[in-house]
Amino acid sequence: EARLPPGYTIRPLQASDYHRGVLQTLAVLTTVGDISESDFIKRFQYWQDRNDTYYNVVIVNDKDRVVAIGSVVIERKLIHHCASAGHIEDIAVASSEQGKKLGLHLINTLTAIAEQVGAYKVILDCSDKNVPFYEKCGYTHSGNEMVLKF
Amino acid sequence: EARLPPGYTIRPLQASDYHRGVLQTLAVLTTVGDISESDFIKRFQYWQDRNDTYYNVVIVNDKDRVVAIGSVVIERKLIHHCASAGHIEDIAVASSEQGKKLGLHLINTLTAIAEQVGAYKVILDCSDKNVPFYEKCGYTHSGNEMVLKF
Ligand SMILES: CC(=O)N[C@@H]1[C@@H](O)[C@H](O)[C@@H](COP(=O)(O)O)O[C@@H]1O
Ligand SMILES: CC(=O)N[C@@H]1[C@@H](O)[C@H](O)[C@@H](COP(=O)(O)O)O[C@@H]1O
């Protein structure tokens, strides 16, 4: 079982994380863009209003900075007798915090949330270079991600 | 542009589609299980209550049977300046209706819905054997689907 370094905590995203560097951490993954505090609060509120669907988790370090973020989105289906499926999305760990197993801890936590809400599976999409990491988290390769960008 | 055969229509899923064979069509994809009408209506209502998130589309044939179904789920993110991403899910076409380009028509429609709601991309996961079909729909391979089943 992954353990966090002393002084680090894992918890749900908070509105005040805007001031703890959450967007800078997310920018490790892809383009984030210039998001104002009110844009952030609006998105945060959208998620709060759908708290059976969006679960956003962060890891905060011993200096009260957000150094990892990720989410699991719960999709309700008809298949498998009206089952739910979890989608792990937008995983990012600050570059300066690599090697501390924060990613593993985050994925374990998000996977456990999906299990708790009764999902029959969790899926995620990743590049070739991240396949070994997700295998360490217990995931197996199961198909191809296809994309169409507008 | 894909055209439907005469007498076929494409439209949003309706509660009464339970009686048009929608579950039998979905069973082409995977296990559906024994879903009662009230289970179906409950799930349908859940989706209706979140109609900025779930878009379910069916193709009905000239005998008023549901012969294809699919959905696009809109996920709200922080990345790309609080962008939305579409997830195409649970695509099924009745075996007896193959070769009529119903799948292509369905994917084009779901992709257009995602574009209309302002998504920056649509993604979906598929097996190796379905990659050429999704390429014909304009999709390109972009990564690996990883899964953990409970
Ligand atoms: C497991 C994980 O974190 N996967 C992410 C996905 O969630 C994210 O949305 C995407 C952004 O890439 P994009 O900017 O090219 O859309 O990258 C990766 O596929
Ligand atoms: C584009 C498309 O339709 N992809 C489907 C996915 O939406 C569906 O949920 C899954 C069910 O498979 P499962 O029963 O093994 O979870 O199969 C395919 O990956």
Coordinates of C-alpha atoms and ligand atoms in Angstrom, one line a residue:
Chain A
E1 CA 0.0 0.0 0.0
A2 CA 1.3 3.4 -1.0
R3 CA 2.1 5.8 1.9
L4 CA 2.3 9.5 1.7
P5 CA 5.5 11.3 2.9
P6 CA 5.2 12.9 6.4
G7 CA 3.2 16.1 6.3
Y8 CA 1.5 15.3 3.0
T9 CA -2.3 14.8 2.9
I10 CA -4.8 13.6 0.3
R11 CA -8.3 15.2 0.3
P12 CA -11.1 16.4 -1.9
L13 CA -10.4 19.5 -4.0
Q14 CA -11.4 22.8 -2.2
A15 CA -12.3 26.2 -3.7
S16 CA -9.3 27.7 -1.9
D17 CA -6.9 25.4 -3.8
Y18 CA -6.9 28.0 -6.5
H19 CA -4.4 29.7 -4.2
R20 CA -2.4 26.6 -3.5
G21 CA -1.0 26.2 -7.0
V22 CA -3.6 23.6 -8.3
L23 CA -3.5 25.1 -11.8
Q24 CA 0.3 25.1 -12.0
T25 CA 0.3 21.4 -11.0
L26 CA -2.4 20.6 -13.6
A27 CA -0.2 22.3 -16.3
V28 CA 2.2 19.4 -16.1
L29 CA -0.4 17.3 -18.0
T30 CA -1.5 19.7 -20.8
T31 CA -2.6 23.2 -21.6
V32 CA -4.6 24.8 -18.8
G33 CA -4.9 28.4 -20.0
D34 CA -5.5 31.5 -18.0
I35 CA -8.2 30.6 -15.6
S36 CA -9.4 33.4 -13.3
E37 CA -10.5 32.7 -9.7
S38 CA -14.1 33.2 -10.6
D39 CA -13.8 30.8 -13.6
F40 CA -12.3 28.3 -11.2
I41 CA -15.1 28.8 -8.6
K42 CA -17.7 28.4 -11.3
R43 CA -16.3 25.1 -12.4
F44 CA -15.8 24.0 -8.8
Q45 CA -19.5 24.8 -8.1
Y46 CA -20.6 22.9 -11.2
W47 CA -18.8 19.8 -9.9
Q48 CA -20.2 20.3 -6.3
D49 CA -23.8 20.5 -7.8
R50 CA -23.1 17.0 -9.4
N51 CA -21.3 15.4 -6.5
D52 CA -22.6 11.9 -7.4
T53 CA -20.6 12.3 -10.7
Y54 CA -17.4 14.3 -10.1
Y55 CA -14.8 13.3 -7.5
N56 CA -11.7 15.6 -7.5
V57 CA -8.9 14.7 -5.3
V58 CA -5.6 16.5 -4.5
I59 CA -2.4 15.8 -2.6
V60 CA -1.1 18.7 -0.5
N61 CA 2.5 18.8 0.6
D62 CA 4.1 19.8 3.9
K63 CA 4.2 23.5 2.6
D64 CA 0.4 23.5 1.9
R65 CA 0.9 23.4 -1.9
V66 CA -1.2 21.2 -4.2
V67 CA 1.3 18.9 -5.7
A68 CA -1.0 16.3 -7.4
I69 CA -4.5 16.3 -8.7
G70 CA -6.9 13.8 -10.4
S71 CA -10.5 13.0 -10.8
V72 CA -12.9 10.1 -11.3
V73 CA -16.1 10.8 -13.2
I74 CA -18.9 8.3 -12.6
E75 CA -21.0 7.5 -15.7
R76 CA -24.4 5.8 -15.4
K77 CA -25.1 3.2 -18.0
L78 CA -27.8 0.7 -19.0
I79 CA -25.4 -2.2 -19.7
H80 CA -24.5 -4.6 -16.9
H81 CA -27.9 -4.1 -15.3
C82 CA -27.8 -0.3 -15.1
A83 CA -24.2 -0.3 -13.9
S84 CA -21.8 2.7 -13.3
A85 CA -18.4 3.0 -14.8
G86 CA -15.6 5.2 -13.4
H87 CA -13.4 7.4 -15.7
I88 CA -10.1 8.5 -14.3
E89 CA -9.2 11.8 -15.8
D90 CA -6.7 14.7 -15.7
I91 CA -4.0 13.1 -13.5
A92 CA -1.1 15.4 -12.8
V93 CA 1.8 15.3 -10.4
A94 CA 4.2 18.3 -10.0
S95 CA 7.5 17.6 -11.6
S96 CA 9.5 18.5 -8.4
E97 CA 7.5 15.8 -6.5
Q98 CA 8.2 12.9 -8.8
G99 CA 9.5 9.7 -7.2
K100 CA 7.4 9.9 -4.0
K101 CA 4.7 7.6 -5.3
L102 CA 2.1 10.4 -5.2
G103 CA 0.7 9.2 -8.5
L104 CA 0.2 5.7 -7.2
H105 CA -1.5 7.0 -4.0
L106 CA -3.8 9.2 -6.1
I107 CA -4.8 6.4 -8.5
N108 CA -5.4 4.0 -5.6
T109 CA -7.7 6.6 -3.9
L110 CA -9.7 7.4 -7.1
T111 CA -10.1 3.7 -7.8
A112 CA -11.3 3.1 -4.3
I113 CA -13.9 5.9 -4.7
A114 CA -15.2 4.2 -7.9
E115 CA -15.4 0.9 -6.0
Q116 CA -17.3 2.5 -3.1
V117 CA -19.9 4.0 -5.4
G118 CA -20.5 0.6 -6.9
A119 CA -18.8 1.0 -10.3
Y120 CA -18.2 -2.3 -12.1
K121 CA -15.0 -1.0 -13.7
V122 CA -12.7 2.0 -13.9
I123 CA -11.2 3.0 -17.2
L124 CA -8.6 5.6 -18.3
D125 CA -6.7 6.6 -21.3
C126 CA -2.9 7.1 -21.4
S127 CA 0.1 7.4 -23.7
D128 CA 2.4 4.4 -24.3
K129 CA 5.0 5.8 -21.9
N130 CA 2.5 5.7 -19.0
V131 CA 1.2 2.2 -19.5
P132 CA 3.8 0.7 -17.1
F133 CA 2.8 3.1 -14.4
Y134 CA -0.9 2.2 -14.7
E135 CA 0.0 -1.5 -14.7
K136 CA 1.7 -0.9 -11.3
C137 CA -1.7 0.6 -10.2
G138 CA -3.4 -2.7 -11.1
Y139 CA -4.8 -1.6 -14.5
T140 CA -4.5 -3.7 -17.7
H141 CA -4.5 -2.7 -21.3
S142 CA -7.9 -3.3 -22.8
G143 CA -8.3 -1.3 -26.0
N144 CA -7.6 1.7 -28.1
E145 CA -8.4 5.4 -27.4
M146 CA -9.7 7.1 -30.5
V147 CA -10.0 10.9 -30.7
L148 CA -11.5 13.6 -32.9
K149 CA -10.4 17.1 -32.1
F150 CA -12.5 20.1 -33.2
Chain B
E1 CA -22.4 12.4 -45.6
A2 CA -24.2 9.2 -44.4
R3 CA -27.9 8.9 -45.3
L4 CA -30.4 6.7 -43.5
P5 CA -32.5 4.2 -45.5
P6 CA -36.0 5.3 -46.4
G7 CA -38.4 5.1 -43.4
Y8 CA -35.5 5.1 -40.8
T9 CA -35.2 8.0 -38.3
I10 CA -32.6 9.1 -35.8
R11 CA -33.8 10.8 -32.7
P12 CA -33.2 11.1 -28.9
L13 CA -33.9 8.1 -26.8
Q14 CA -37.5 8.0 -25.4
A15 CA -38.9 6.2 -22.4
S16 CA -41.2 4.2 -24.6
D17 CA -38.2 2.8 -26.5
Y18 CA -38.2 0.1 -23.8
H19 CA -41.0 -1.5 -25.9
R20 CA -39.1 -1.0 -29.2
G21 CA -36.4 -3.5 -28.5
V22 CA -33.7 -1.0 -27.3
L23 CA -32.2 -3.5 -24.8
Q24 CA -32.1 -6.3 -27.3
T25 CA -30.1 -4.0 -29.6
L26 CA -27.8 -2.9 -26.8
A27 CA -27.1 -6.6 -26.1
V28 CA -25.1 -6.8 -29.3
L29 CA -22.4 -4.8 -27.5
T30 CA -22.1 -6.6 -24.1
T31 CA -24.1 -8.0 -21.2
V32 CA -27.2 -5.9 -20.5
G33 CA -29.0 -8.2 -17.9
D34 CA -32.6 -8.3 -17.0
I35 CA -33.7 -4.7 -16.8
S36 CA -37.4 -4.1 -15.9
E37 CA -39.4 -1.3 -17.3
S38 CA -39.2 0.6 -14.0
D39 CA -35.4 0.2 -13.9
F40 CA -35.2 1.5 -17.4
I41 CA -37.5 4.5 -16.6
K42 CA -35.4 5.3 -13.5
R43 CA -32.2 5.4 -15.5
F44 CA -33.9 7.4 -18.3
Q45 CA -35.1 9.9 -15.7
Y46 CA -31.6 10.1 -14.2
W47 CA -30.3 11.1 -17.7
Q48 CA -33.1 13.5 -18.3
D49 CA -32.3 15.3 -15.0
R50 CA -28.7 15.7 -16.3
N51 CA -29.5 16.7 -19.9
D52 CA -26.4 18.9 -20.2
T53 CA -24.4 15.7 -19.7
Y54 CA -26.1 12.7 -21.2
Y55 CA -27.2 12.6 -24.9
N56 CA -28.6 9.3 -25.9
V57 CA -29.5 8.8 -29.5
V58 CA -31.3 5.9 -31.3
I59 CA -32.1 4.9 -34.9
V60 CA -35.6 3.5 -35.4
N61 CA -36.3 1.4 -38.5
D62 CA -39.3 1.4 -40.9
K63 CA -41.0 -1.2 -38.5
D64 CA -40.6 1.2 -35.5
R65 CA -37.9 -0.9 -33.9
V66 CA -34.8 0.6 -32.3
V67 CA -31.9 -0.9 -34.4
A68 CA -29.0 1.3 -33.2
I69 CA -28.2 3.1 -30.0
G70 CA -25.3 5.2 -28.7
S71 CA -24.5 8.1 -26.3
V72 CA -22.2 11.0 -25.8
V73 CA -21.4 12.0 -22.3
I74 CA -20.1 15.6 -21.8
E75 CA -17.4 15.9 -19.1
R76 CA -16.6 19.4 -17.7
K77 CA -12.9 19.9 -17.1
L78 CA -10.4 22.6 -15.9
I79 CA -7.8 22.0 -18.6
H80 CA -8.0 23.9 -21.9
H81 CA -9.6 26.9 -20.1
C82 CA -12.5 25.0 -18.5
A83 CA -13.2 23.0 -21.6
S84 CA -15.7 20.2 -22.1
A85 CA -14.8 16.8 -23.6
G86 CA -17.3 14.3 -25.2
H87 CA -17.1 10.6 -24.4
I88 CA -18.9 8.4 -27.0
E89 CA -20.1 5.3 -25.2
D90 CA -22.2 2.1 -25.6
I91 CA -22.6 2.0 -29.4
A92 CA -24.6 -0.9 -30.7
V93 CA -26.2 -1.7 -34.0
A94 CA -28.5 -4.7 -34.4
S95 CA -26.8 -7.5 -36.3
S96 CA -29.6 -7.8 -38.8
E97 CA -29.1 -4.1 -39.8
Q98 CA -25.4 -4.2 -40.5
G99 CA -24.2 -2.8 -43.8
K100 CA -26.6 0.1 -43.9
K101 CA -24.1 2.6 -42.5
L102 CA -26.2 3.1 -39.3
G103 CA -23.1 3.1 -37.2
L104 CA -21.5 5.9 -39.3
H105 CA -24.7 7.9 -39.1
L106 CA -24.9 7.5 -35.3
I107 CA -21.3 8.4 -34.7
N108 CA -21.6 11.5 -37.0
T109 CA -24.7 12.6 -35.0
L110 CA -23.1 12.1 -31.6
T111 CA -19.9 13.9 -32.7
A112 CA -22.0 16.8 -34.0
I113 CA -23.8 17.0 -30.6
A114 CA -20.4 17.3 -28.8
E115 CA -19.3 20.0 -31.3
Q116 CA -22.5 21.9 -30.7
V117 CA -22.1 22.0 -27.0
G118 CA -18.6 23.3 -27.5
A119 CA -16.5 20.3 -26.6
Y120 CA -12.8 20.6 -27.7
K121 CA -12.6 16.9 -28.5
V122 CA -14.5 13.6 -28.5
I123 CA -12.9 10.4 -27.3
L124 CA -14.0 6.8 -27.3
D125 CA -12.5 3.4 -26.6
C126 CA -12.7 0.4 -28.9
S127 CA -11.2 -3.0 -29.7
D128 CA -8.6 -3.4 -32.4
K129 CA -11.2 -4.8 -34.8
N130 CA -13.3 -1.6 -34.6
V131 CA -10.4 0.8 -35.2
P132 CA -11.0 1.0 -39.0
F133 CA -14.6 1.8 -38.5
Y134 CA -13.9 4.7 -36.2
E135 CA -11.2 5.9 -38.6
K136 CA -13.9 6.1 -41.3
C137 CA -15.8 8.3 -38.9
G138 CA -12.9 10.7 -38.7
Y139 CA -11.3 9.5 -35.5
T140 CA -7.6 8.8 -35.1
H141 CA -5.8 6.5 -32.7
S142 CA -4.4 8.5 -29.8
G143 CA -3.6 6.2 -26.8
N144 CA -4.3 3.2 -24.7
E145 CA -7.4 2.3 -22.8
M146 CA -6.5 0.8 -19.4
V147 CA -9.1 -0.9 -17.3
L148 CA -9.5 -2.2 -13.8
K149 CA -12.6 -4.4 -13.2
F150 CA -14.0 -5.0 -9.7
Ligands
LIG1 C1 -5.3 9.2 -17.1 C2 -5.2 10.6 -17.6 O1 -4.9 11.5 -16.8 N1 -5.4 10.7 -18.9 C3 -5.4 12.1 -19.5 C4 -6.8 12.6 -19.7 O2 -7.6 12.5 -18.6 C5 -6.6 14.0 -20.2 O3 -7.9 14.6 -20.3 C6 -5.8 14.1 -21.4 C7 -5.6 15.5 -21.8 O4 -4.9 15.6 -23.1 P1 -5.3 16.6 -24.2 O5 -5.0 18.0 -23.7 O6 -4.6 16.2 -25.4 O7 -6.8 16.5 -24.4 O8 -4.6 13.4 -21.2 C8 -4.6 12.1 -20.8 O9 -5.2 11.3 -21.7
LIG2 C1 -17.3 3.2 -28.6 C2 -17.9 2.2 -27.7 O1 -19.1 1.9 -27.9 N1 -17.1 1.6 -26.8 C3 -17.7 0.6 -25.8 C4 -17.9 1.2 -24.5 O2 -18.7 2.4 -24.6 C5 -18.6 0.2 -23.6 O3 -19.0 0.7 -22.4 C6 -17.8 -1.0 -23.5 C7 -18.5 -2.1 -22.8 O4 -17.6 -3.2 -22.5 P1 -17.6 -3.9 -21.1 O5 -18.9 -4.6 -21.0 O6 -16.5 -4.9 -21.3 O7 -17.4 -2.9 -20.1 O8 -17.4 -1.5 -24.8 C8 -16.8 -0.6 -25.7 O9 -15.5 -0.2 -25.2

